[in-house]
mmCIF file of C-alpha atoms in Angstrom:
data_model
loop_
_atom_site.group_PDB
_atom_site.id
_atom_site.type_symbol
_atom_site.label_atom_id
_atom_site.label_comp_id
_atom_site.label_asym_id
_atom_site.label_seq_id
_atom_site.Cartn_x
_atom_site.Cartn_y
_atom_site.Cartn_z
ATOM 1 C CA MET C 1 -1.983 0.727 26.961
ATOM 2 C CA LYS C 2 1.662 0.437 26.011
ATOM 3 C CA TRP C 3 2.238 -0.165 22.304
ATOM 4 C CA TYR C 4 5.455 -1.385 20.733
ATOM 5 C CA LEU C 5 5.836 0.017 17.215
ATOM 6 C CA ASP C 6 8.418 -1.816 15.148
ATOM 7 C CA PHE C 7 9.461 0.003 11.988
ATOM 8 C CA GLY C 8 10.877 -2.685 9.710
ATOM 9 C CA HIS C 9 14.520 -2.865 8.597
ATOM 10 C CA GLY C 10 16.808 0.205 8.859
ATOM 11 C CA GLY C 11 20.478 1.099 8.478
ATOM 12 C CA LYS C 12 22.372 -1.502 6.455
ATOM 13 C CA ASP C 13 19.073 -3.346 5.861
ATOM 14 C CA SER C 14 16.936 -1.186 3.584
ATOM 15 C CA GLY C 15 14.301 -3.884 3.100
ATOM 16 C CA ALA C 16 12.520 -3.885 -0.257
ATOM 17 C CA ILE C 17 13.456 -1.205 -2.795
ATOM 18 C CA GLY C 18 11.132 0.160 -5.470
ATOM 19 C CA THR C 19 12.035 0.622 -9.107
ATOM 20 C CA ASN C 20 12.818 4.288 -8.424
ATOM 21 C CA LYS C 21 14.979 3.418 -5.412
ATOM 22 C CA THR C 22 12.380 4.146 -2.717
ATOM 23 C CA LYS C 23 13.473 2.250 0.411
ATOM 24 C CA GLU C 24 11.063 0.263 2.544
ATOM 25 C CA SER C 25 13.038 1.219 5.666
ATOM 26 C CA ASP C 26 12.613 4.955 5.022
ATOM 27 C CA THR C 27 8.947 4.639 4.099
ATOM 28 C CA VAL C 28 7.851 2.682 7.168
ATOM 29 C CA LEU C 29 9.848 4.974 9.462
ATOM 30 C CA LYS C 30 8.019 7.990 8.059
ATOM 31 C CA ILE C 31 4.622 6.313 8.405
ATOM 32 C CA GLY C 32 5.442 4.816 11.793
ATOM 33 C CA MET C 33 6.507 8.088 13.378
ATOM 34 C CA LEU C 34 3.172 9.636 12.391
ATOM 35 C CA ILE C 35 1.362 6.667 13.967
ATOM 36 C CA LYS C 36 3.442 7.129 17.114
ATOM 37 C CA ASN C 37 2.423 10.776 17.284
ATOM 38 C CA ASN C 38 -1.267 9.912 16.804
ATOM 39 C CA LEU C 39 -1.201 7.323 19.579
ATOM 40 C CA GLU C 40 0.629 9.625 21.980
ATOM 41 C CA GLN C 41 -1.835 12.445 21.320
ATOM 42 C CA ALA C 42 -4.522 10.017 22.445
ATOM 43 C CA PHE C 43 -2.479 9.464 25.655
ATOM 44 C CA GLU C 44 -1.266 5.990 24.716
ATOM 45 C CA LYS C 45 2.260 4.925 25.684
ATOM 46 C CA VAL C 46 4.523 4.050 22.760
ATOM 47 C CA ILE C 47 7.893 2.270 22.591
ATOM 48 C CA THR C 48 9.688 2.039 19.250
ATOM 49 C CA THR C 49 12.513 -0.070 17.849
ATOM 50 C CA ARG C 50 14.062 2.937 16.138
ATOM 51 C CA GLU C 51 13.346 6.565 15.337
ATOM 52 C CA ASP C 52 16.047 7.049 12.727
ATOM 53 C CA ASP C 53 17.820 5.047 10.043
ATOM 54 C CA LYS C 54 19.582 2.463 12.213
ATOM 55 C CA TYR C 55 19.815 -1.311 12.002
ATOM 56 C CA TYR C 56 18.515 -3.538 14.801
ATOM 57 C CA SER C 57 18.316 -7.323 14.745
ATOM 58 C CA LEU C 58 15.050 -9.235 14.878
ATOM 59 C CA ASP C 59 15.989 -10.612 18.302
ATOM 60 C CA TYR C 60 16.611 -7.084 19.576
ATOM 61 C CA ARG C 61 13.112 -6.029 18.511
ATOM 62 C CA SER C 62 11.251 -8.814 20.298
ATOM 63 C CA SER C 63 13.552 -8.710 23.322
ATOM 64 C CA LYS C 64 13.057 -4.962 23.779
ATOM 65 C CA ALA C 65 9.279 -5.305 23.554
ATOM 66 C CA ASN C 66 9.315 -8.134 26.107
ATOM 67 C CA LYS C 67 11.610 -6.201 28.451
ATOM 68 C CA GLU C 68 9.348 -3.146 28.282
ATOM 69 C CA ASN C 69 6.295 -5.307 29.099
ATOM 70 C CA CYS C 70 4.357 -3.822 26.212
ATOM 71 C CA ASP C 71 0.701 -4.767 25.762
ATOM 72 C CA TYR C 72 0.718 -5.039 21.969
ATOM 73 C CA PHE C 73 3.372 -5.346 19.263
ATOM 74 C CA VAL C 74 2.829 -3.821 15.811
ATOM 75 C CA SER C 75 5.432 -4.305 13.068
ATOM 76 C CA ILE C 76 5.133 -2.081 9.989
ATOM 77 C CA HIS C 77 6.418 -3.093 6.538
ATOM 78 C CA MET C 78 6.009 -2.608 2.800
ATOM 79 C CA ASN C 79 5.542 -5.703 0.660
ATOM 80 C CA SER C 80 7.412 -6.628 -2.531
ATOM 81 C CA SER C 81 7.039 -9.116 -5.360
ATOM 82 C CA THR C 82 8.662 -10.068 -8.653
ATOM 83 C CA ASN C 83 5.148 -9.641 -10.051
ATOM 84 C CA LYS C 84 5.198 -5.869 -10.554
ATOM 85 C CA SER C 85 1.407 -5.699 -10.778
ATOM 86 C CA ALA C 86 0.947 -7.193 -7.279
ATOM 87 C CA LYS C 87 -0.916 -4.807 -4.999
ATOM 88 C CA GLY C 88 -2.809 -4.828 -1.713
ATOM 89 C CA VAL C 89 -2.667 -4.746 2.069
ATOM 90 C CA GLU C 90 -2.283 -7.805 4.279
ATOM 91 C CA VAL C 91 -1.676 -8.364 7.987
ATOM 92 C CA TRP C 92 0.104 -11.327 9.537
ATOM 93 C CA VAL C 93 -0.539 -12.898 12.953
ATOM 94 C CA TYR C 94 0.856 -15.975 14.686
ATOM 95 C CA ASP C 95 -2.421 -17.922 14.596
ATOM 96 C CA GLU C 96 -6.183 -17.474 14.373
ATOM 97 C CA LYS C 97 -6.443 -17.457 18.188
ATOM 98 C CA SER C 98 -4.456 -14.224 18.360
ATOM 99 C CA LYS C 99 -6.136 -11.494 20.415
ATOM 100 C CA LEU C 100 -5.317 -9.172 17.525
ATOM 101 C CA TYR C 101 -6.991 -11.245 14.819
ATOM 102 C CA THR C 102 -10.099 -9.040 14.641
ATOM 103 C CA LEU C 103 -7.969 -5.897 14.814
ATOM 104 C CA SER C 104 -5.894 -7.251 11.932
ATOM 105 C CA LYS C 105 -9.043 -7.729 9.837
ATOM 106 C CA ASN C 106 -10.082 -4.164 10.608
ATOM 107 C CA ILE C 107 -6.676 -2.768 9.627
ATOM 108 C CA CYS C 108 -6.910 -4.586 6.285
ATOM 109 C CA SER C 109 -10.446 -3.402 5.616
ATOM 110 C CA ASN C 110 -9.885 0.209 6.651
ATOM 111 C CA LEU C 111 -6.553 0.656 4.896
ATOM 112 C CA SER C 112 -7.868 -1.002 1.736
ATOM 113 C CA LYS C 113 -10.668 1.572 1.563
ATOM 114 C CA THR C 114 -8.476 4.521 2.545
ATOM 115 C CA ILE C 115 -5.822 4.084 -0.140
ATOM 116 C CA ASN C 116 -7.946 2.164 -2.640
ATOM 117 C CA THR C 117 -5.886 -1.008 -2.688
ATOM 118 C CA PRO C 118 -6.998 -4.665 -2.627
ATOM 119 C CA ASN C 119 -7.670 -6.294 0.738
ATOM 120 C CA ARG C 120 -5.489 -9.405 0.791
ATOM 121 C CA GLY C 121 -6.728 -10.294 4.260
ATOM 122 C CA VAL C 122 -5.210 -11.681 7.430
ATOM 123 C CA LYS C 123 -2.562 -14.367 7.031
ATOM 124 C CA ILE C 124 -1.011 -16.838 9.458
ATOM 125 C CA SER C 125 2.696 -17.437 10.018
ATOM 126 C CA LYS C 126 4.631 -19.165 12.782
ATOM 127 C CA SER C 127 7.944 -18.392 11.084
ATOM 128 C CA PHE C 128 8.092 -14.608 11.523
ATOM 129 C CA SER C 129 10.486 -13.939 14.393
ATOM 130 C CA VAL C 130 8.623 -10.913 15.758
ATOM 131 C CA LEU C 131 5.365 -12.887 15.905
ATOM 132 C CA ARG C 132 6.980 -15.976 17.398
ATOM 133 C CA LYS C 133 9.254 -14.430 20.036
ATOM 134 C CA THR C 134 7.091 -11.642 21.444
ATOM 135 C CA LYS C 135 5.301 -12.412 24.705
ATOM 136 C CA MET C 136 2.470 -10.013 23.946
ATOM 137 C CA PRO C 137 -0.097 -10.256 21.112
ATOM 138 C CA ALA C 138 1.607 -9.217 17.883
ATOM 139 C CA LEU C 139 0.777 -8.404 14.278
ATOM 140 C CA LEU C 140 2.766 -7.459 11.185
ATOM 141 C CA ILE C 141 1.323 -5.057 8.613
ATOM 142 C CA GLU C 142 2.332 -5.220 4.946
ATOM 143 C CA ILE C 143 0.902 -1.848 3.860
ATOM 144 C CA ASP C 144 1.160 -2.385 0.071
ATOM 145 C CA PHE C 145 3.659 -3.436 -2.582
ATOM 146 C CA ILE C 146 6.548 -1.014 -2.981
ATOM 147 C CA SER C 147 7.487 -3.063 -6.070
ATOM 148 C CA ASN C 148 4.341 -1.731 -7.772
ATOM 149 C CA SER C 149 5.249 1.468 -9.645
ATOM 150 C CA SER C 150 1.917 3.188 -8.916
ATOM 151 C CA VAL C 151 2.254 2.461 -5.182
ATOM 152 C CA GLU C 152 5.845 3.680 -5.166
ATOM 153 C CA ALA C 153 4.819 6.889 -6.928
ATOM 154 C CA SER C 154 2.031 7.483 -4.392
ATOM 155 C CA LEU C 155 4.518 7.174 -1.541
ATOM 156 C CA LYS C 156 6.036 10.504 -2.678
ATOM 157 C CA SER C 157 2.839 12.241 -1.558
ATOM 158 C CA ASP C 158 2.717 13.560 2.021
ATOM 159 C CA LYS C 159 -1.072 13.249 1.968
ATOM 160 C CA TYR C 160 -0.850 9.584 0.961
ATOM 161 C CA ILE C 161 1.605 8.899 3.795
ATOM 162 C CA LYS C 162 -0.663 10.706 6.267
ATOM 163 C CA ASP C 163 -3.738 8.830 5.022
ATOM 164 C CA ILE C 164 -1.951 5.523 5.659
ATOM 165 C CA SER C 165 -0.770 6.512 9.129
ATOM 166 C CA ASP C 166 -4.156 7.934 10.128
ATOM 167 C CA SER C 167 -5.989 4.815 8.932
ATOM 168 C CA ILE C 168 -3.738 2.481 10.912
ATOM 169 C CA SER C 169 -3.838 4.789 13.938
ATOM 170 C CA LYS C 170 -7.644 4.910 13.924
ATOM 171 C CA SER C 171 -7.829 1.104 13.799
ATOM 172 C CA LEU C 172 -5.378 0.710 16.689
ATOM 173 C CA LEU C 173 -7.103 3.323 18.841
ATOM 174 C CA ALA C 174 -10.581 1.945 18.133
ATOM 175 C CA PHE C 175 -9.306 -1.389 19.440
ATOM 176 C CA VAL C 176 -8.786 0.244 22.864
ATOM 177 C CA ASN C 177 -11.977 2.336 22.630
ATOM 178 C CA LYS C 178 -10.262 5.581 21.714
ATOM 179 C CA SER C 179 -10.204 7.817 18.672
ATOM 180 C CA ILE C 180 -7.604 9.887 16.875
ATOM 181 C CA VAL C 181 -7.166 13.480 18.072
ATOM 182 C CA ASP C 182 -7.575 15.848 15.115
ATOM 183 C CA ASP C 183 -5.109 18.700 14.613
ATOM 184 C CA GLY C 184 -3.755 18.509 18.140
ATOM 185 C CA ILE C 185 -7.026 19.721 19.697
ATOM 186 C CA PHE C 186 -7.738 18.294 23.148
ATOM 187 C CA TYR C 187 -11.067 18.245 24.954
ATOM 188 C CA ARG C 188 -11.163 18.278 28.745
ATOM 189 C CA VAL C 189 -14.026 16.894 30.830
ATOM 190 C CA CYS C 190 -14.898 18.107 34.324
ATOM 191 C CA ILE C 191 -16.569 15.380 36.403
ATOM 192 C CA GLY C 192 -17.413 17.032 39.713
ATOM 193 C CA GLU C 193 -17.258 19.899 42.209
ATOM 194 C CA PHE C 194 -16.601 19.376 45.909
ATOM 195 C CA LYS C 195 -16.352 21.490 49.056
ATOM 196 C CA ASP C 196 -14.260 18.787 50.711
ATOM 197 C CA LYS C 197 -10.844 18.408 49.071
ATOM 198 C CA ASN C 198 -10.609 14.775 50.223
ATOM 199 C CA ASP C 199 -13.676 13.940 48.126
ATOM 200 C CA ALA C 200 -12.009 15.527 45.098
ATOM 201 C CA ILE C 201 -8.796 13.582 45.705
ATOM 202 C CA GLN C 202 -10.742 10.326 46.036
ATOM 203 C CA LEU C 203 -12.548 10.892 42.722
ATOM 204 C CA LYS C 204 -9.303 11.843 40.992
ATOM 205 C CA ASN C 205 -7.641 8.648 42.245
ATOM 206 C CA THR C 206 -10.635 6.596 41.087
ATOM 207 C CA ALA C 207 -10.361 8.135 37.613
ATOM 208 C CA ILE C 208 -6.631 7.361 37.486
ATOM 209 C CA SER C 209 -7.252 3.758 38.573
ATOM 210 C CA LYS C 210 -9.609 3.369 35.603
ATOM 211 C CA GLY C 211 -6.953 4.512 33.134
ATOM 212 C CA PHE C 212 -7.508 8.293 33.039
ATOM 213 C CA ASN C 213 -3.876 9.019 33.925
ATOM 214 C CA ASN C 214 -4.147 12.739 33.158
ATOM 215 C CA ALA C 215 -6.877 13.415 35.742
ATOM 216 C CA TYR C 216 -6.080 16.361 37.979
ATOM 217 C CA ILE C 217 -7.699 18.766 40.459
ATOM 218 C CA ILE C 218 -8.225 22.445 39.578
#
């Protein structure tokens, strides 16, 4: 699969800012790059809006995803509220018929348990540009409220950031029947031995046609 990972805001647009000046744009970039690495270790293709602190318009984000013919679009954000006690994860989709509706529920459930935050559930919006203008199924994750002082403090922890990225990664990979690769360890599977090289080539090509793009002959 080809995933489009959209790390919210960036550059002149910092997004929400916590009481102690933690920027949403920096936080989601840090989390998003770890998700990118997890997906790529599982041999998924990943396209991103940005990989540093640069500004890109909403139209640029959806247009790039459409141009790249990505299969799924995932936008990553931190939430904010004037109610400083507000807390919890929520995921937004265009409508209940979205192919990612069940995945969105799983992201909410898994992330809620992982970082011990309320599950605010899946929400519907036809106004979000990246949900409305993308040709592929899309979702937008609001990880938690950066306006909450306890959440903002937790974001200083590398383990907390990794727990968030691993939880989201596991949910995304499970959706395509894969799992996260731990510590960069890869397991190889041999599926046959042949005296005739043509038979080996045929089996390799069959494996590739079924999505095992790293199949090779030894």
